[in-house]
XYZ file of C-alpha atoms in Angstrom:
447
model
C 22.886 -10.907 32.392
C 21.443 -9.345 29.206
C 23.845 -11.395 27.055
C 22.988 -14.596 28.927
C 19.275 -13.839 28.486
C 19.708 -13.413 24.724
C 21.867 -16.522 24.480
C 19.177 -18.583 26.236
C 16.446 -17.154 23.993
C 18.421 -18.108 20.898
C 19.242 -21.528 22.343
C 15.544 -22.252 23.018
C 14.193 -20.656 19.825
C 13.328 -24.112 18.433
C 10.655 -24.213 21.180
C 9.165 -20.710 21.240
C 9.432 -19.825 17.546
C 7.064 -22.598 16.267
C 4.675 -21.811 19.135
C 4.655 -18.117 18.183
C 4.004 -18.967 14.508
C 1.199 -21.344 15.511
C -0.466 -18.707 17.708
C -0.134 -16.069 14.987
C -1.793 -18.265 12.365
C -4.824 -18.773 14.589
C -5.507 -15.027 14.516
C -7.618 -13.238 11.917
C -4.706 -10.977 10.981
C -1.072 -12.058 10.663
C 1.524 -9.837 12.380
C 3.971 -7.697 10.438
C 7.039 -9.919 10.690
C 9.343 -7.156 9.421
C 8.316 -4.999 12.374
C 8.710 -7.963 14.713
C 12.302 -8.128 13.431
C 12.790 -4.457 14.380
C 12.315 -3.055 10.865
C 9.952 -0.263 11.919
C 9.306 2.718 9.637
C 7.973 6.163 10.502
C 7.072 7.993 7.281
C 6.910 11.752 7.549
C 8.672 11.859 10.914
C 11.159 14.598 11.698
C 14.897 14.041 12.092
C 14.857 14.931 15.788
C 11.315 14.129 16.954
C 9.895 14.385 20.439
C 8.501 10.898 20.745
C 6.932 8.514 23.292
C 6.667 4.782 22.674
C 3.836 3.058 24.539
C 3.559 -0.740 24.426
C 0.311 -2.634 25.072
C 0.235 -6.373 24.519
C -3.420 -6.982 23.601
C -7.005 -5.738 23.782
C -7.146 -5.250 27.550
C -3.930 -3.230 27.701
C -4.942 -1.158 24.662
C -8.244 -0.270 26.329
C -6.474 0.562 29.599
C -4.083 2.840 27.709
C -6.802 4.933 26.029
C -7.248 7.521 28.815
C -3.453 7.742 29.235
C -2.980 8.378 25.504
C -5.708 11.025 25.577
C -4.029 12.783 28.522
C -0.617 12.629 26.808
C -2.112 14.254 23.704
C -3.377 17.060 25.922
C -0.205 17.465 27.980
C 2.363 17.098 25.183
C 1.072 18.777 22.018
C 3.515 18.343 19.168
C 4.928 15.081 20.500
C 4.620 11.927 18.425
C 3.235 8.764 20.026
C 4.183 5.270 18.882
C 1.753 2.578 19.988
C 3.021 -1.000 19.728
C 0.621 -3.905 20.157
C 1.519 -7.601 20.055
C -1.740 -9.283 19.011
C -3.847 -8.832 15.885
C -6.985 -8.359 18.002
C -5.157 -5.621 19.893
C -4.238 -3.957 16.584
C -7.862 -4.020 15.473
C -8.928 -2.486 18.780
C -6.239 0.204 18.492
C -7.359 1.133 14.983
C -11.015 1.382 15.985
C -10.818 2.742 19.544
C -7.526 4.669 19.697
C -7.661 6.404 16.321
C -6.198 9.898 16.672
C -4.456 9.085 19.947
C -1.245 7.842 18.306
C 0.875 8.747 15.293
C 2.338 5.323 14.506
C 0.911 1.845 15.172
C 3.431 -1.016 15.007
C 4.091 -4.572 16.100
C 6.817 -4.703 18.794
C 10.169 -6.345 18.058
C 10.842 -9.879 19.258
C 12.835 -9.506 22.464
C 16.290 -10.199 21.032
C 18.902 -7.454 21.067
C 19.476 -7.508 17.303
C 15.782 -6.676 16.832
C 15.147 -4.378 19.789
C 18.227 -2.205 19.198
C 17.256 -1.777 15.538
C 13.715 -0.764 16.510
C 14.765 1.672 19.244
C 17.418 3.302 17.030
C 14.759 3.942 14.392
C 12.059 4.999 16.847
C 14.277 7.382 18.869
C 11.838 7.555 21.808
C 12.416 9.858 24.745
C 10.291 7.513 26.860
C 9.344 3.847 26.630
C 6.097 3.110 28.490
C 5.053 -0.497 29.066
C 1.494 -1.206 30.177
C 0.665 -3.551 33.063
C 2.908 -6.650 33.176
C 4.983 -6.821 29.982
C 8.617 -6.893 31.124
C 10.801 -7.275 28.018
C 14.455 -7.268 29.071
C 16.105 -6.581 25.694
C 13.667 -3.822 24.782
C 14.194 -2.132 28.146
C 17.975 -2.461 27.854
C 18.024 -0.965 24.350
C 15.808 1.938 25.400
C 17.984 2.741 28.429
C 21.222 2.491 26.419
C 19.843 4.973 23.897
C 18.776 7.514 26.513
C 15.048 6.896 26.887
C 13.175 7.091 30.188
C 11.529 3.745 31.024
C 8.181 3.487 32.801
C 5.887 0.620 33.803
C 2.373 2.100 33.800
C -0.793 0.657 35.350
C 1.459 -2.105 36.664
C 0.047 -5.220 38.233
C 1.371 -8.603 39.336
C -1.281 -11.332 39.305
C -1.338 -14.221 41.786
C -0.239 -16.604 39.053
C 2.603 -14.388 37.830
C 3.818 -13.797 41.372
C 3.915 -17.518 42.173
C 5.850 -18.224 38.977
C 8.268 -15.347 39.368
C 9.299 -15.536 43.030
C 11.799 -18.308 42.358
C 13.389 -16.210 39.591
C 14.025 -13.096 41.674
C 17.738 -13.300 40.823
C 16.747 -12.737 37.191
C 13.866 -10.248 37.531
C 15.833 -7.739 39.580
C 17.954 -7.001 36.478
C 15.172 -5.963 34.031
C 13.154 -4.365 36.847
C 16.210 -2.282 37.717
C 16.065 -0.778 34.222
C 12.761 0.995 34.945
C 12.981 4.636 35.988
C 9.408 4.568 37.337
C 7.158 1.667 38.355
C 3.592 2.991 38.606
C 1.501 0.195 40.139
C -2.266 -0.211 40.494
C -2.474 -1.187 44.177
C -0.380 -1.444 47.323
C -0.306 -5.225 46.879
C 1.101 -4.835 43.335
C 3.743 -2.479 44.728
C 4.760 -4.953 47.421
C 4.901 -7.822 44.950
C 7.080 -6.103 42.368
C 9.455 -4.923 45.090
C 9.596 -8.516 46.374
C 10.694 -9.529 42.854
C 13.644 -7.130 43.062
C 12.351 -3.746 41.926
C 14.258 -0.964 43.736
C 11.204 1.250 44.313
C 7.605 1.322 43.130
C 4.715 3.768 43.517
C 0.931 3.307 43.741
C -0.879 5.330 41.056
C -4.207 3.510 40.683
C -5.897 1.673 37.829
C -6.640 3.398 34.510
C -9.359 0.865 33.714
C -11.724 2.847 35.949
C -11.200 5.930 33.776
C -11.450 3.878 30.564
C -14.755 2.462 31.793
C -16.073 5.898 32.775
C -15.136 7.310 29.361
C -17.504 4.799 27.716
C -20.561 6.215 29.494
C -21.424 8.873 26.921
C -23.506 6.415 24.893
C -27.153 6.276 23.879
C -28.856 3.100 25.176
C -31.660 3.543 22.621
C -29.056 3.434 19.825
C -27.642 0.168 21.143
C -31.103 -1.320 21.618
C -31.863 -0.629 17.952
C -28.469 -2.007 16.900
C -29.008 -5.234 18.850
C -32.725 -5.700 18.167
C -33.870 -5.131 21.752
C -37.329 -3.802 22.612
C -37.806 -1.485 25.584
C -39.830 -4.218 27.323
C -37.127 -6.897 26.925
C -35.094 -8.102 29.894
C -31.438 -8.329 28.821
C -28.725 -10.607 30.175
C -25.259 -9.575 28.984
C -22.465 -12.158 29.148
C -19.020 -10.557 28.866
C -15.632 -12.094 28.081
C -16.075 -15.816 28.672
C -12.979 -17.874 27.871
C -13.458 -21.394 26.534
C -15.759 -24.321 27.237
C -15.016 -24.734 30.940
C -15.868 -21.089 31.554
C -18.949 -21.153 29.292
C -20.564 -24.301 30.716
C -21.851 -22.855 34.054
C -23.215 -19.834 32.158
C -25.079 -22.034 29.667
C -26.451 -24.126 32.536
C -27.527 -21.033 34.453
C -29.261 -19.397 31.492
C -31.113 -22.632 30.792
C -32.550 -22.594 34.336
C -33.819 -18.999 34.566
C -37.571 -18.592 34.826
C -38.118 -15.456 32.722
C -37.853 -15.010 28.973
C -34.840 -12.809 28.224
C -32.667 -11.490 25.434
C -29.028 -12.557 25.719
C -26.011 -10.680 24.372
C -22.842 -12.793 24.622
C -19.341 -11.436 23.975
C -16.587 -14.102 23.998
C -13.138 -12.928 25.085
C -11.552 -14.272 21.888
C -13.595 -13.582 18.764
C -12.285 -16.642 16.932
C -14.256 -18.673 19.484
C -17.599 -17.276 18.216
C -18.498 -20.170 15.817
C -17.913 -22.854 18.473
C -19.778 -20.792 21.052
C -22.738 -20.498 18.644
C -22.900 -24.300 18.329
C -22.916 -24.728 22.109
C -25.611 -22.066 22.527
C -27.820 -23.709 19.898
C -27.480 -27.079 21.635
C -28.568 -25.603 24.995
C -30.638 -22.467 24.433
C -31.623 -21.940 20.826
C -30.428 -20.226 17.667
C -27.594 -17.726 17.990
C -27.196 -14.632 15.803
C -23.934 -12.898 14.920
C -23.463 -9.157 15.405
C -20.736 -9.153 12.720
C -23.330 -10.312 10.154
C -25.919 -7.758 11.221
C -28.197 -10.504 12.559
C -30.651 -9.941 15.413
C -32.363 -12.507 17.585
C -33.060 -13.648 21.127
C -29.390 -14.586 21.546
C -26.762 -12.426 19.845
C -23.031 -13.119 19.842
C -21.132 -9.827 19.964
C -18.267 -10.914 17.698
C -16.974 -7.427 16.862
C -14.048 -5.331 18.095
C -14.357 -2.284 20.308
C -18.102 -2.380 21.095
C -18.269 -4.276 24.385
C -17.575 -1.387 26.777
C -20.412 0.677 25.287
C -22.888 -2.131 24.622
C -23.092 -2.963 28.334
C -25.487 -0.012 28.609
C -28.428 -2.183 27.425
C -28.030 -4.811 30.158
C -30.318 -5.485 33.086
C -27.871 -8.040 34.500
C -24.236 -8.617 33.505
C -22.375 -11.920 33.817
C -18.581 -11.550 33.651
C -16.527 -14.502 32.449
C -13.025 -15.721 33.165
C -13.876 -16.619 36.757
C -16.159 -19.640 36.400
C -13.112 -21.626 35.310
C -9.878 -20.902 37.178
C -8.656 -18.327 34.632
C -8.313 -15.242 36.822
C -11.438 -13.369 35.742
C -12.097 -10.617 33.224
C -12.828 -6.898 33.418
C -15.850 -6.241 35.642
C -15.155 -2.495 35.896
C -16.855 -1.614 32.590
C -20.347 -2.828 33.548
C -19.944 -1.391 37.058
C -19.353 2.026 35.487
C -22.636 1.686 33.597
C -24.417 1.041 36.881
C -25.205 -2.594 36.125
C -25.410 -5.400 38.708
C -22.645 -7.925 38.038
C -22.404 -11.662 38.643
C -19.043 -13.415 38.301
C -17.369 -16.712 39.162
C -15.190 -17.360 42.232
C -11.822 -17.129 40.425
C -11.215 -13.390 39.972
C -7.506 -13.238 40.878
C -6.542 -10.970 37.970
C -9.089 -8.393 39.150
C -8.855 -9.244 42.841
C -8.808 -5.676 44.172
C -11.731 -4.500 42.024
C -13.748 -7.673 42.658
C -13.238 -7.546 46.422
C -14.132 -3.850 46.643
C -17.193 -4.340 44.443
C -18.347 -7.286 46.543
C -17.904 -5.350 49.776
C -19.839 -2.420 48.269
C -22.730 -4.714 47.346
C -22.286 -4.214 43.599
C -21.596 -7.849 42.651
C -22.661 -11.402 43.379
C -20.556 -14.573 43.089
C -21.785 -17.844 41.574
C -19.795 -21.089 41.626
C -22.270 -23.138 39.570
C -25.039 -22.878 37.014
C -27.652 -23.334 39.740
C -26.250 -20.446 41.815
C -26.020 -18.287 38.704
C -29.664 -18.950 37.803
C -30.766 -18.145 41.359
C -28.946 -14.798 41.296
C -30.352 -13.918 37.855
C -33.915 -14.765 38.918
C -33.557 -12.631 42.056
C -32.260 -9.655 40.113
C -34.818 -9.867 37.311
C -37.703 -9.936 39.788
C -36.353 -7.202 42.077
C -35.848 -3.857 40.338
C -34.833 -2.181 43.607
C -32.023 -4.697 44.111
C -30.767 -4.099 40.568
C -30.821 -0.360 41.159
C -29.079 -0.595 44.528
C -26.285 -2.797 43.161
C -25.902 -0.619 40.069
C -25.588 2.585 42.093
C -22.968 0.957 44.348
C -20.903 -0.087 41.319
C -21.065 3.315 39.652
C -20.038 5.036 42.901
C -17.071 2.685 43.247
C -15.843 3.556 39.749
C -16.161 7.304 40.413
C -14.124 6.866 43.592
C -11.156 5.498 41.607
C -10.944 8.098 38.818
C -7.744 10.080 38.311
C -5.128 7.379 37.692
C -4.798 8.148 33.983
C -4.058 11.821 34.606
C -1.486 10.975 37.295
C 0.227 8.416 35.070
C 0.269 10.728 32.048
C 1.798 13.510 34.168
C 4.589 11.188 35.315
C 5.240 10.025 31.740
C 5.303 13.593 30.438
C 7.737 14.669 33.155
C 10.118 11.763 32.456
C 9.863 12.139 28.683
C 10.562 15.866 28.697
C 13.527 15.392 31.038
C 14.993 12.616 28.859
C 14.456 14.621 25.668
C 16.154 17.661 27.215
C 19.169 15.535 28.227
C 19.392 13.988 24.760
C 19.107 17.393 23.128
C 21.808 18.842 25.384
C 24.071 15.905 24.511
C 23.344 16.413 20.802
C 24.243 20.087 21.075
C 27.456 19.216 22.942
C 28.394 16.752 20.191
C 27.653 19.380 17.577
C 29.773 21.915 19.452
C 32.675 19.445 19.686
C 32.372 18.704 15.971
C 32.496 22.385 15.117
C 35.485 22.850 17.424
C 37.354 19.983 15.730
C 36.598 21.456 12.316
C 37.817 24.877 13.453
C 41.046 23.372 14.823
C 41.574 21.459 11.581
C 41.053 24.627 9.519
C 43.493 26.523 11.713
C 46.136 23.848 11.217
C 45.635 23.851 7.459
C 45.989 27.635 7.351
C 49.124 27.453 9.481
C 50.732 25.156 6.936
């Protein structure tokens, strides 16, 4: 099956290669194409390192990996950590938010055996850890063939992915069978990945609760100064909207609110900031850019790594990704800060968190600009309601802490076991080599 998979990838390369180049050129930073071809370098590394390779595709997975990386640093002192990230925005986030938590930051190889084998041979990991839903067959195969433990961490299967994948169960059971451990977020994720052919999965929880809680040690006064917010200002924070269809109900809702407010707006993709600014100016007024140090009534947060902390200034948070049918974005971060959250009806990618938060009374759902404006007006005029919702959200986050420590413990156990086996095999090979040399010397002396 692995050879057929590679043959099909090569056969269809005229389709996916131009698309990959096109996507890369839209980013602020081009990928390292040598690393994508498996030509990874590790200057200063030892000849027989203890090493873990953790892969996170983009910003969300990098942020979810932060508490796991921190726990691995604590549990495995002296081990090297390779962090591979696919997108340029993810790389920027890793450099700013994960500094000190890894030894080597690379782009992952394209999932063809000629590239993945080269990368794994050079990396020599004792464990390959893949975050959330990235199932790369050739990379997994190469890691297993070269003696690494393989782990899916913080695993989840979205509604959309599950619908697409069910008809390909005959294929997915092969790469899924290469995982030694499948550590899923929820019972539903466990059931879904087993339905796709995984032999056995475990429920370990969601590290995004810990990542959100770790961002709480911030000074709201600092962020108010940074964003030009007075203590008397009411602040609406819009987080992670994705494109025009998702932005439109938010613009309509903000236009209808009765109170004067400051708005901080963080688009999911920073390259969207200029177009978003034009739309804001057409509906609401002049927009300022955080990246330029500008301050105004409406500020676009077009910088990496600040969103999770900047939520601390909000009175009300609007989470994007769910006003259009895009699956929703991370609502856990503002919940951790104790902020009331409003989101759209399409939160499939965060279904478990959204449902629990709704049941706890920490969130409200709006399907239109009119509903959004009504919720905002209610919250801005009712401090007790804001406080009640905020306390419910913060309590929910505290309830779910501990996943990162559990996941890191499982990774450490698997990595140490794999390294011990590889070291024992190396010593056996060395012993056999010495024995052959001794036998050869004895024969020469006999002659």
